[in-house]
Amino acid sequence: MSAISVPKIRLASGFDMPQVGFGLWKVPRDTAADTVYNAIKLGYRLFDGAYDYQNEKEAGEGIRRAIADGLVTREEIFITTKLWNNYHRREHVLEMAKKQNESWGLGYIDLYLMHFPVAQKYIDPSVLEFPAWWVDAERSAVALDKVPISETWKAMEEVVDLGIARSIGVSNFQAQLLYDVQSYARYPISALQIEHHPYLVQPQLILMAKENGIAITAYSSFGPQSFLELPEDFSSKAKAIGPLFESDVVKSLAEKYSKTPAQVLLRWATQRGIAVIPKSNSKERLLQNLDVTSFDLEDAEIACISALDCDLRFNDPGHYLVTSPLRIFA
Ligand code: NAD
């Protein structure tokens, strides 16, 4: 068992979430069960999934195997997963939460997030199991639906009432919508998951979340790295900027603290109370990425890293949905 101890963040729901987890985006379905099982062996307890990642069932299998082998208990594991955009209507939220919970097979979901603040036309999963952003094979048309966020949020609260999820939250939301959801929420917004790295710091959004007791999880902590391997429309911005791992400030701090650039980038977030969910398939990197709360940067060093901010967003459907941009971050 790993000796690395990971702090927990108390969510507004009253439940605790580990501050460091494993992100499941792009983890291949055929290896996901083993990847998750091995990550648990190394000490990971939080897994960040989504319907859209198409590997919930396999990730759940890996966790169930680890529980059966006595490596962990269900209570020690924390599952985050997300509702995809095509299922924002009340009845579809309830249907998908049940279906996703059955896929994981762990009794309940710890944290259920609305993946994006945008509703797309319903597609019956029995017709097309995993819809992408586009409705056509040419990847040119995006079909929106007229569903207010309030309907989706209230249905997610019903998911809590049903005991399917313990905590609920949102992803890719900006402050204006967070204030709006708070005006009718019966249950608190426990977490906000956002793209957050030194090229996209969003200090005001982070401040707003903190002021309102909303825990923040950073995704794509390594900035361009995760997007380089994607098709051109998704990777063009990432290819046009230098890797964060190569930036002078990150490299010199890594040297100073005898850590890797990846660890410096993750510590930059965790030291400010933000949770991280890096993704890797290599054992050595998995261990590195988990060990990111045991050293401290100086305040001035954190500020130097933050000074790399250039408001550069890689996960932007206003950019990569080239023919039907959804400018949700405008
Ligand atoms: P990431 O920032 O974790 O980067 C992953 C890339 O960095 C991979 O190429 C990996 O090989 C490399 N890497 C990992 N550890 C490394 C190390 N120690 N040294 C060098 N290279 C290393 O990117 P991500 O996968 O985009 O984000 C993490 C997770 O966040 C995802 O898996 C997913 O769970 C979540 N996410 C959520 C959303 C959302 O819309 N809510 C969007 C993107 C990602």
mmCIF file of C-alpha atoms and ligand atoms in Angstrom:
data_model
loop_
_atom_site.group_PDB
_atom_site.id
_atom_site.type_symbol
_atom_site.label_atom_id
_atom_site.label_comp_id
_atom_site.label_asym_id
_atom_site.label_seq_id
_atom_site.Cartn_x
_atom_site.Cartn_y
_atom_site.Cartn_z
ATOM 1 C CA MET A 1 0.000 0.000 0.000
ATOM 2 C CA SER A 2 1.201 3.537 -0.750
ATOM 3 C CA ALA A 3 2.793 5.601 1.982
ATOM 4 C CA ILE A 4 1.692 8.800 0.281
ATOM 5 C CA SER A 5 -1.044 10.440 2.290
ATOM 6 C CA VAL A 6 -3.466 12.661 0.404
ATOM 7 C CA PRO A 7 -5.366 15.423 2.260
ATOM 8 C CA LYS A 8 -9.143 15.640 1.982
ATOM 9 C CA ILE A 9 -11.346 18.567 1.118
ATOM 10 C CA ARG A 10 -14.646 18.934 2.988
ATOM 11 C CA LEU A 11 -17.427 19.544 0.477
ATOM 12 C CA ALA A 12 -20.442 21.734 1.209
ATOM 13 C CA SER A 13 -22.533 18.545 1.265
ATOM 14 C CA GLY A 14 -20.553 17.445 4.347
ATOM 15 C CA PHE A 15 -18.695 14.639 2.553
ATOM 16 C CA ASP A 16 -14.898 14.578 2.148
ATOM 17 C CA MET A 17 -13.168 14.423 -1.228
ATOM 18 C CA PRO A 18 -9.484 13.433 -1.655
ATOM 19 C CA GLN A 19 -7.471 16.364 -2.995
ATOM 20 C CA VAL A 20 -5.603 14.305 -5.577
ATOM 21 C CA GLY A 21 -7.210 11.839 -7.943
ATOM 22 C CA PHE A 22 -6.887 10.058 -11.242
ATOM 23 C CA GLY A 23 -8.529 11.417 -14.387
ATOM 24 C CA LEU A 24 -10.123 8.841 -16.670
ATOM 25 C CA TRP A 25 -10.468 10.836 -19.900
ATOM 26 C CA LYS A 26 -8.827 8.946 -22.799
ATOM 27 C CA VAL A 27 -8.076 5.882 -20.678
ATOM 28 C CA PRO A 28 -8.832 3.111 -23.202
ATOM 29 C CA ARG A 29 -11.831 0.984 -22.352
ATOM 30 C CA ASP A 30 -9.965 -2.316 -22.761
ATOM 31 C CA THR A 31 -7.291 -1.389 -20.210
ATOM 32 C CA ALA A 32 -9.362 0.814 -17.872
ATOM 33 C CA ALA A 33 -10.143 -1.903 -15.309
ATOM 34 C CA ASP A 34 -6.464 -2.833 -14.894
ATOM 35 C CA THR A 35 -5.344 0.806 -14.954
ATOM 36 C CA VAL A 36 -7.760 1.680 -12.154
ATOM 37 C CA TYR A 37 -6.902 -1.420 -10.142
ATOM 38 C CA ASN A 38 -3.192 -0.610 -10.372
ATOM 39 C CA ALA A 39 -3.796 3.044 -9.488
ATOM 40 C CA ILE A 40 -5.585 1.911 -6.324
ATOM 41 C CA LYS A 41 -2.567 -0.263 -5.511
ATOM 42 C CA LEU A 42 -0.371 2.834 -5.820
ATOM 43 C CA GLY A 43 -2.604 4.794 -3.447
ATOM 44 C CA TYR A 44 -5.201 6.576 -5.638
ATOM 45 C CA ARG A 45 -8.646 6.820 -4.067
ATOM 46 C CA LEU A 46 -10.437 9.416 -6.221
ATOM 47 C CA PHE A 47 -11.388 8.581 -9.798
ATOM 48 C CA ASP A 48 -12.706 11.253 -12.115
ATOM 49 C CA GLY A 49 -14.983 9.774 -14.750
ATOM 50 C CA ALA A 50 -17.728 10.895 -17.095
ATOM 51 C CA TYR A 51 -20.368 9.276 -19.276
ATOM 52 C CA ASP A 52 -18.508 10.888 -22.172
ATOM 53 C CA TYR A 53 -15.262 9.026 -21.357
ATOM 54 C CA GLN A 54 -16.976 5.722 -22.254
ATOM 55 C CA ASN A 55 -15.151 3.701 -19.601
ATOM 56 C CA GLU A 56 -17.306 3.923 -16.459
ATOM 57 C CA LYS A 57 -18.228 0.239 -16.470
ATOM 58 C CA GLU A 58 -14.600 -0.857 -16.816
ATOM 59 C CA ALA A 59 -13.351 1.645 -14.208
ATOM 60 C CA GLY A 60 -16.027 0.327 -11.855
ATOM 61 C CA GLU A 61 -14.835 -3.229 -12.519
ATOM 62 C CA GLY A 62 -11.301 -2.269 -11.510
ATOM 63 C CA ILE A 63 -12.550 -0.721 -8.278
ATOM 64 C CA ARG A 64 -14.794 -3.669 -7.458
ATOM 65 C CA ARG A 65 -11.858 -6.025 -7.983
ATOM 66 C CA ALA A 66 -9.700 -3.941 -5.636
ATOM 67 C CA ILE A 67 -12.448 -4.035 -3.014
ATOM 68 C CA ALA A 68 -12.893 -7.802 -3.454
ATOM 69 C CA ASP A 69 -9.116 -8.271 -3.054
ATOM 70 C CA GLY A 70 -9.169 -6.294 0.201
ATOM 71 C CA LEU A 71 -7.047 -3.377 -1.096
ATOM 72 C CA VAL A 72 -9.682 -0.771 -0.161
ATOM 73 C CA THR A 73 -13.223 -0.425 1.084
ATOM 74 C CA ARG A 74 -16.018 1.300 -0.843
ATOM 75 C CA GLU A 75 -16.005 4.090 1.740
ATOM 76 C CA GLU A 76 -12.339 4.848 1.036
ATOM 77 C CA ILE A 77 -13.039 5.307 -2.677
ATOM 78 C CA PHE A 78 -14.444 8.516 -4.163
ATOM 79 C CA ILE A 79 -16.117 8.430 -7.567
ATOM 80 C CA THR A 80 -16.787 11.588 -9.523
ATOM 81 C CA THR A 81 -18.727 11.281 -12.734
ATOM 82 C CA LYS A 82 -20.567 13.603 -15.105
ATOM 83 C CA LEU A 83 -23.844 13.997 -16.952
ATOM 84 C CA TRP A 84 -23.358 14.500 -20.692
ATOM 85 C CA ASN A 85 -25.022 17.386 -22.570
ATOM 86 C CA ASN A 86 -27.650 15.304 -24.378
ATOM 87 C CA TYR A 87 -29.379 14.341 -21.130
ATOM 88 C CA HIS A 88 -30.252 17.669 -19.513
ATOM 89 C CA ARG A 89 -34.050 17.142 -19.417
ATOM 90 C CA ARG A 90 -35.352 16.027 -16.011
ATOM 91 C CA GLU A 91 -36.380 12.526 -17.088
ATOM 92 C CA HIS A 92 -33.063 11.955 -18.857
ATOM 93 C CA VAL A 93 -31.027 13.129 -15.877
ATOM 94 C CA LEU A 94 -32.789 10.549 -13.719
ATOM 95 C CA GLU A 95 -32.422 7.840 -16.367
ATOM 96 C CA MET A 96 -28.723 8.518 -16.925
ATOM 97 C CA ALA A 97 -27.806 8.851 -13.247
ATOM 98 C CA LYS A 98 -29.362 5.426 -12.626
ATOM 99 C CA LYS A 99 -27.684 3.938 -15.696
ATOM 100 C CA GLN A 100 -24.270 5.417 -14.853
ATOM 101 C CA ASN A 101 -24.549 4.302 -11.225
ATOM 102 C CA GLU A 102 -25.279 0.763 -12.413
ATOM 103 C CA SER A 103 -22.258 0.905 -14.723
ATOM 104 C CA TRP A 104 -19.916 1.750 -11.856
ATOM 105 C CA GLY A 105 -21.600 -0.896 -9.719
ATOM 106 C CA LEU A 106 -20.502 0.639 -6.429
ATOM 107 C CA GLY A 107 -23.879 1.438 -4.877
ATOM 108 C CA TYR A 108 -23.665 5.220 -5.215
ATOM 109 C CA ILE A 109 -21.818 8.005 -6.984
ATOM 110 C CA ASP A 110 -19.857 10.265 -4.639
ATOM 111 C CA LEU A 111 -20.027 13.384 -6.798
ATOM 112 C CA TYR A 112 -22.220 13.917 -9.870
ATOM 113 C CA LEU A 113 -21.364 16.901 -12.063
ATOM 114 C CA MET A 114 -23.141 18.614 -14.945
ATOM 115 C CA HIS A 115 -20.355 18.276 -17.544
ATOM 116 C CA PHE A 116 -21.061 21.486 -19.510
ATOM 117 C CA PRO A 117 -23.592 24.313 -19.097
ATOM 118 C CA VAL A 118 -25.199 23.531 -22.431
ATOM 119 C CA ALA A 119 -28.132 21.284 -23.370
ATOM 120 C CA GLN A 120 -27.989 19.297 -26.590
ATOM 121 C CA LYS A 121 -30.865 17.410 -28.244
ATOM 122 C CA TYR A 122 -31.689 14.075 -26.619
ATOM 123 C CA ILE A 123 -30.445 10.965 -28.365
ATOM 124 C CA ASP A 124 -31.744 7.673 -27.017
ATOM 125 C CA PRO A 125 -28.714 5.705 -25.743
ATOM 126 C CA SER A 126 -30.177 2.550 -27.302
ATOM 127 C CA VAL A 127 -29.910 4.276 -30.712
ATOM 128 C CA LEU A 128 -26.491 5.844 -30.142
ATOM 129 C CA GLU A 129 -24.781 4.976 -26.877
ATOM 130 C CA PHE A 130 -22.197 7.744 -26.790
ATOM 131 C CA PRO A 131 -23.162 10.902 -28.693
ATOM 132 C CA ALA A 132 -20.366 13.383 -29.358
ATOM 133 C CA TRP A 133 -20.819 17.118 -29.756
ATOM 134 C CA TRP A 134 -21.929 16.702 -33.370
ATOM 135 C CA VAL A 135 -25.101 15.164 -34.762
ATOM 136 C CA ASP A 136 -23.689 14.358 -38.196
ATOM 137 C CA ALA A 137 -20.942 12.117 -39.468
ATOM 138 C CA GLU A 138 -19.151 15.106 -41.027
ATOM 139 C CA ARG A 139 -18.794 16.639 -37.550
ATOM 140 C CA SER A 140 -20.248 19.943 -38.648
ATOM 141 C CA ALA A 141 -23.659 20.344 -36.951
ATOM 142 C CA VAL A 142 -24.418 20.711 -33.247
ATOM 143 C CA ALA A 143 -28.067 20.483 -32.102
ATOM 144 C CA LEU A 144 -28.990 22.406 -28.981
ATOM 145 C CA ASP A 145 -32.080 21.747 -26.879
ATOM 146 C CA LYS A 146 -34.157 24.275 -24.948
ATOM 147 C CA VAL A 147 -33.542 23.106 -21.403
ATOM 148 C CA PRO A 148 -32.790 25.634 -18.690
ATOM 149 C CA ILE A 149 -29.944 24.829 -16.303
ATOM 150 C CA SER A 150 -32.477 25.036 -13.443
ATOM 151 C CA GLU A 151 -34.349 21.953 -14.762
ATOM 152 C CA THR A 152 -31.121 19.954 -14.932
ATOM 153 C CA TRP A 153 -29.876 21.091 -11.528
ATOM 154 C CA LYS A 154 -33.208 20.314 -9.824
ATOM 155 C CA ALA A 155 -33.206 16.848 -11.403
ATOM 156 C CA MET A 156 -29.673 16.323 -10.079
ATOM 157 C CA GLU A 157 -31.017 17.205 -6.631
ATOM 158 C CA GLU A 158 -33.586 14.439 -7.104
ATOM 159 C CA VAL A 159 -30.673 12.126 -7.864
ATOM 160 C CA VAL A 160 -29.370 12.980 -4.379
ATOM 161 C CA ASP A 161 -32.827 12.410 -2.863
ATOM 162 C CA LEU A 162 -32.873 8.965 -4.478
ATOM 163 C CA GLY A 163 -29.539 8.099 -2.847
ATOM 164 C CA ILE A 164 -27.812 7.701 -6.218
ATOM 165 C CA ALA A 165 -25.359 10.578 -5.668
ATOM 166 C CA ARG A 166 -24.070 11.994 -2.394
ATOM 167 C CA SER A 167 -22.892 15.369 -3.648
ATOM 168 C CA ILE A 168 -23.573 17.338 -6.811
ATOM 169 C CA GLY A 169 -21.733 20.034 -8.678
ATOM 170 C CA VAL A 170 -20.933 21.507 -12.058
ATOM 171 C CA SER A 171 -18.115 21.690 -14.568
ATOM 172 C CA ASN A 172 -17.110 24.349 -17.083
ATOM 173 C CA PHE A 173 -19.381 26.920 -15.420
ATOM 174 C CA GLN A 174 -18.482 30.581 -14.981
ATOM 175 C CA ALA A 175 -19.422 32.770 -11.998
ATOM 176 C CA GLN A 176 -22.654 34.178 -13.448
ATOM 177 C CA LEU A 177 -24.284 30.756 -13.725
ATOM 178 C CA LEU A 178 -22.986 29.705 -10.319
ATOM 179 C CA TYR A 179 -24.757 32.681 -8.719
ATOM 180 C CA ASP A 180 -27.882 31.775 -10.668
ATOM 181 C CA VAL A 181 -27.887 28.105 -9.576
ATOM 182 C CA GLN A 182 -27.378 29.225 -5.986
ATOM 183 C CA SER A 183 -30.580 31.274 -6.179
ATOM 184 C CA TYR A 184 -32.740 28.124 -6.380
ATOM 185 C CA ALA A 185 -30.502 25.287 -5.181
ATOM 186 C CA ARG A 186 -31.914 23.044 -2.429
ATOM 187 C CA TYR A 187 -28.535 21.349 -2.155
ATOM 188 C CA PRO A 188 -25.262 23.260 -2.319
ATOM 189 C CA ILE A 189 -23.006 23.270 -5.363
ATOM 190 C CA SER A 190 -20.359 21.084 -3.765
ATOM 191 C CA ALA A 191 -17.759 21.298 -6.507
ATOM 192 C CA LEU A 192 -16.768 23.181 -9.624
ATOM 193 C CA GLN A 193 -14.459 21.388 -12.059
ATOM 194 C CA ILE A 194 -12.637 23.719 -14.427
ATOM 195 C CA GLU A 195 -9.696 23.886 -16.759
ATOM 196 C CA HIS A 196 -7.001 25.409 -14.563
ATOM 197 C CA HIS A 197 -3.266 25.692 -15.262
ATOM 198 C CA PRO A 198 -0.746 28.543 -15.408
ATOM 199 C CA TYR A 199 -1.873 29.545 -18.914
ATOM 200 C CA LEU A 200 -5.505 29.811 -17.691
ATOM 201 C CA VAL A 201 -5.609 30.903 -14.066
ATOM 202 C CA GLN A 202 -9.090 32.521 -13.765
ATOM 203 C CA PRO A 203 -8.366 34.131 -10.374
ATOM 204 C CA GLN A 204 -11.767 35.836 -10.064
ATOM 205 C CA LEU A 205 -13.672 32.613 -10.694
ATOM 206 C CA ILE A 206 -11.571 30.828 -8.099
ATOM 207 C CA LEU A 207 -12.159 33.615 -5.606
ATOM 208 C CA MET A 208 -15.913 33.493 -6.236
ATOM 209 C CA ALA A 209 -15.994 29.724 -5.682
ATOM 210 C CA LYS A 210 -14.015 30.037 -2.455
ATOM 211 C CA GLU A 211 -16.272 32.817 -1.177
ATOM 212 C CA ASN A 212 -19.261 30.572 -1.814
ATOM 213 C CA GLY A 213 -17.922 27.349 -0.311
ATOM 214 C CA ILE A 214 -17.607 25.601 -3.683
ATOM 215 C CA ALA A 215 -14.603 23.250 -3.883
ATOM 216 C CA ILE A 216 -12.559 23.584 -7.046
ATOM 217 C CA THR A 217 -11.079 20.736 -9.024
ATOM 218 C CA ALA A 218 -8.543 21.658 -11.686
ATOM 219 C CA TYR A 219 -8.501 19.683 -14.892
ATOM 220 C CA SER A 220 -5.804 19.623 -17.569
ATOM 221 C CA SER A 221 -3.299 20.795 -14.949
ATOM 222 C CA PHE A 222 -0.472 20.369 -17.464
ATOM 223 C CA GLY A 223 -2.087 22.817 -19.891
ATOM 224 C CA PRO A 224 -1.410 21.963 -23.551
ATOM 225 C CA GLN A 225 -0.022 18.481 -22.813
ATOM 226 C CA SER A 226 -3.307 16.576 -22.905
ATOM 227 C CA PHE A 227 -4.516 18.249 -26.108
ATOM 228 C CA LEU A 228 -1.455 17.586 -28.289
ATOM 229 C CA GLU A 229 -2.606 14.059 -29.102
ATOM 230 C CA LEU A 230 -6.080 15.154 -30.296
ATOM 231 C CA PRO A 231 -7.232 15.968 -33.863
ATOM 232 C CA GLU A 232 -6.161 19.311 -35.338
ATOM 233 C CA ASP A 233 -9.179 21.426 -34.276
ATOM 234 C CA PHE A 234 -8.545 20.438 -30.637
ATOM 235 C CA SER A 235 -4.751 20.517 -30.717
ATOM 236 C CA SER A 236 -3.981 23.640 -32.772
ATOM 237 C CA LYS A 237 -3.857 25.972 -29.752
ATOM 238 C CA ALA A 238 -1.778 23.469 -27.773
ATOM 239 C CA LYS A 239 0.744 23.119 -30.588
ATOM 240 C CA ALA A 240 1.124 26.884 -30.873
ATOM 241 C CA ILE A 241 2.426 27.401 -27.320
ATOM 242 C CA GLY A 242 5.406 26.024 -25.439
ATOM 243 C CA PRO A 243 4.893 23.116 -23.022
ATOM 244 C CA LEU A 244 4.439 24.200 -19.396
ATOM 245 C CA PHE A 245 6.935 21.496 -18.433
ATOM 246 C CA GLU A 246 9.569 23.477 -20.381
ATOM 247 C CA SER A 247 8.841 26.899 -18.929
ATOM 248 C CA ASP A 248 11.863 28.396 -17.142
ATOM 249 C CA VAL A 249 10.055 29.152 -13.901
ATOM 250 C CA VAL A 250 8.565 25.658 -13.629
ATOM 251 C CA LYS A 251 11.859 23.990 -14.541
ATOM 252 C CA SER A 252 13.920 26.013 -12.084
ATOM 253 C CA LEU A 253 11.491 25.368 -9.219
ATOM 254 C CA ALA A 254 11.529 21.664 -10.043
ATOM 255 C CA GLU A 255 15.300 21.750 -9.715
ATOM 256 C CA LYS A 256 15.191 23.770 -6.501
ATOM 257 C CA TYR A 257 12.811 21.337 -4.778
ATOM 258 C CA SER A 258 14.128 18.142 -6.452
ATOM 259 C CA LYS A 259 10.688 17.507 -7.923
ATOM 260 C CA THR A 260 9.526 17.083 -11.507
ATOM 261 C CA PRO A 261 7.935 19.955 -13.458
ATOM 262 C CA ALA A 262 4.646 17.990 -13.290
ATOM 263 C CA GLN A 263 4.822 17.960 -9.493
ATOM 264 C CA VAL A 264 5.507 21.703 -9.377
ATOM 265 C CA LEU A 265 2.473 22.359 -11.586
ATOM 266 C CA LEU A 266 0.252 20.189 -9.405
ATOM 267 C CA ARG A 267 1.599 21.718 -6.173
ATOM 268 C CA TRP A 268 0.890 25.204 -7.583
ATOM 269 C CA ALA A 269 -2.781 24.149 -7.509
ATOM 270 C CA THR A 270 -2.970 22.001 -4.377
ATOM 271 C CA GLN A 271 -1.171 24.567 -2.227
ATOM 272 C CA ARG A 272 -4.010 26.967 -2.992
ATOM 273 C CA GLY A 273 -6.593 24.418 -1.806
ATOM 274 C CA ILE A 274 -7.513 23.194 -5.285
ATOM 275 C CA ALA A 275 -8.015 19.494 -6.057
ATOM 276 C CA VAL A 276 -6.202 17.911 -9.032
ATOM 277 C CA ILE A 277 -6.973 14.870 -11.192
ATOM 278 C CA PRO A 278 -3.969 14.283 -13.485
ATOM 279 C CA LYS A 279 -4.030 11.388 -15.908
ATOM 280 C CA SER A 280 -1.144 9.097 -16.737
ATOM 281 C CA ASN A 281 -0.658 5.506 -17.795
ATOM 282 C CA SER A 282 2.875 5.160 -16.431
ATOM 283 C CA LYS A 283 3.492 3.844 -12.933
ATOM 284 C CA GLU A 284 6.357 6.217 -12.257
ATOM 285 C CA ARG A 285 4.289 9.268 -13.249
ATOM 286 C CA LEU A 286 1.273 8.041 -11.325
ATOM 287 C CA LEU A 287 3.402 7.963 -8.186
ATOM 288 C CA GLN A 288 4.853 11.420 -8.908
ATOM 289 C CA ASN A 289 1.414 12.898 -9.519
ATOM 290 C CA LEU A 290 0.084 11.573 -6.216
ATOM 291 C CA ASP A 291 2.982 13.028 -4.239
ATOM 292 C CA VAL A 292 2.022 16.677 -4.691
ATOM 293 C CA THR A 293 1.039 17.872 -1.236
ATOM 294 C CA SER A 294 4.201 17.131 0.757
ATOM 295 C CA PHE A 295 6.375 20.135 -0.183
ATOM 296 C CA ASP A 296 5.657 23.858 -0.205
ATOM 297 C CA LEU A 297 6.430 26.562 -2.714
ATOM 298 C CA GLU A 298 7.000 30.113 -1.502
ATOM 299 C CA ASP A 299 4.162 32.605 -2.095
ATOM 300 C CA ALA A 300 6.367 34.550 -4.495
ATOM 301 C CA GLU A 301 7.074 31.350 -6.434
ATOM 302 C CA ILE A 302 3.363 30.597 -6.740
ATOM 303 C CA ALA A 303 2.916 34.161 -8.019
ATOM 304 C CA CYS A 304 5.714 33.676 -10.575
ATOM 305 C CA ILE A 305 3.977 30.577 -11.953
ATOM 306 C CA SER A 306 0.620 32.412 -12.019
ATOM 307 C CA ALA A 307 2.310 35.176 -14.021
ATOM 308 C CA LEU A 308 2.418 32.765 -16.990
ATOM 309 C CA ASP A 309 -1.342 33.400 -17.292
ATOM 310 C CA CYS A 310 -2.365 34.318 -20.834
ATOM 311 C CA ASP A 311 -6.048 33.370 -20.667
ATOM 312 C CA LEU A 312 -5.406 30.439 -22.993
ATOM 313 C CA ARG A 313 -8.183 27.853 -22.904
ATOM 314 C CA PHE A 314 -7.661 24.516 -24.641
ATOM 315 C CA ASN A 315 -11.017 22.862 -23.902
ATOM 316 C CA ASP A 316 -13.125 25.457 -25.707
ATOM 317 C CA PRO A 317 -16.121 24.371 -27.831
ATOM 318 C CA GLY A 318 -16.196 27.947 -29.099
ATOM 319 C CA HIS A 319 -12.920 27.077 -30.848
ATOM 320 C CA TYR A 320 -12.917 23.376 -31.696
ATOM 321 C CA LEU A 321 -16.536 23.123 -32.888
ATOM 322 C CA VAL A 322 -15.332 24.992 -35.942
ATOM 323 C CA THR A 323 -18.520 25.075 -38.008
ATOM 324 C CA SER A 324 -20.991 25.411 -35.079
ATOM 325 C CA PRO A 325 -19.049 27.081 -32.285
ATOM 326 C CA LEU A 326 -20.616 27.107 -28.822
ATOM 327 C CA ARG A 327 -19.161 30.197 -27.210
ATOM 328 C CA ILE A 328 -19.977 29.221 -23.642
ATOM 329 C CA PHE A 329 -16.911 30.952 -22.225
ATOM 330 C CA ALA A 330 -17.544 34.278 -23.971
HETATM 331 P P1 NAD B 1 -3.556 16.284 -17.767
HETATM 332 O O1 NAD B 1 -3.244 17.727 -17.561
HETATM 333 O O2 NAD B 1 -3.688 15.400 -16.618
HETATM 334 O O3 NAD B 1 -2.416 15.783 -18.769
HETATM 335 C C1 NAD B 1 -2.321 14.500 -19.224
HETATM 336 C C2 NAD B 1 -1.080 14.402 -20.110
HETATM 337 O O4 NAD B 1 0.098 14.663 -19.346
HETATM 338 C C3 NAD B 1 -0.902 13.029 -20.717
HETATM 339 O O5 NAD B 1 -0.348 13.231 -22.004
HETATM 340 C C4 NAD B 1 0.109 12.362 -19.808
HETATM 341 O O6 NAD B 1 0.864 11.410 -20.452
HETATM 342 C C5 NAD B 1 0.962 13.535 -19.369
HETATM 343 N N1 NAD B 1 1.490 13.342 -18.001
HETATM 344 C C6 NAD B 1 0.799 12.911 -16.922
HETATM 345 N N2 NAD B 1 1.589 12.896 -15.843
HETATM 346 C C7 NAD B 1 2.810 13.317 -16.235
HETATM 347 C C8 NAD B 1 4.039 13.511 -15.554
HETATM 348 N N3 NAD B 1 4.172 13.285 -14.251
HETATM 349 N N4 NAD B 1 5.087 13.974 -16.285
HETATM 350 C C9 NAD B 1 4.978 14.217 -17.599
HETATM 351 N N5 NAD B 1 3.835 14.057 -18.292
HETATM 352 C C10 NAD B 1 2.753 13.607 -17.618
HETATM 353 O O7 NAD B 1 -4.794 16.252 -18.710
HETATM 354 P P2 NAD B 1 -6.273 15.808 -18.817
HETATM 355 O O8 NAD B 1 -6.362 14.335 -19.001
HETATM 356 O O9 NAD B 1 -6.857 16.708 -19.846
HETATM 357 O O10 NAD B 1 -6.937 16.227 -17.444
HETATM 358 C C11 NAD B 1 -6.978 15.373 -16.339
HETATM 359 C C12 NAD B 1 -8.385 14.852 -16.098
HETATM 360 O O11 NAD B 1 -9.293 15.939 -15.946
HETATM 361 C C13 NAD B 1 -8.994 14.042 -17.244
HETATM 362 O O12 NAD B 1 -8.495 12.730 -17.322
HETATM 363 C C14 NAD B 1 -10.457 14.108 -16.889
HETATM 364 O O13 NAD B 1 -10.770 13.202 -15.850
HETATM 365 C C15 NAD B 1 -10.576 15.547 -16.379
HETATM 366 N N6 NAD B 1 -11.052 16.483 -17.440
HETATM 367 C C16 NAD B 1 -12.280 17.038 -17.293
HETATM 368 C C17 NAD B 1 -12.790 17.882 -18.267
HETATM 369 C C18 NAD B 1 -14.141 18.518 -18.083
HETATM 370 O O14 NAD B 1 -14.689 19.049 -19.059
HETATM 371 N N7 NAD B 1 -14.699 18.495 -16.899
HETATM 372 C C19 NAD B 1 -12.024 18.168 -19.409
HETATM 373 C C20 NAD B 1 -10.746 17.612 -19.531
HETATM 374 C C21 NAD B 1 -10.271 16.771 -18.533
#
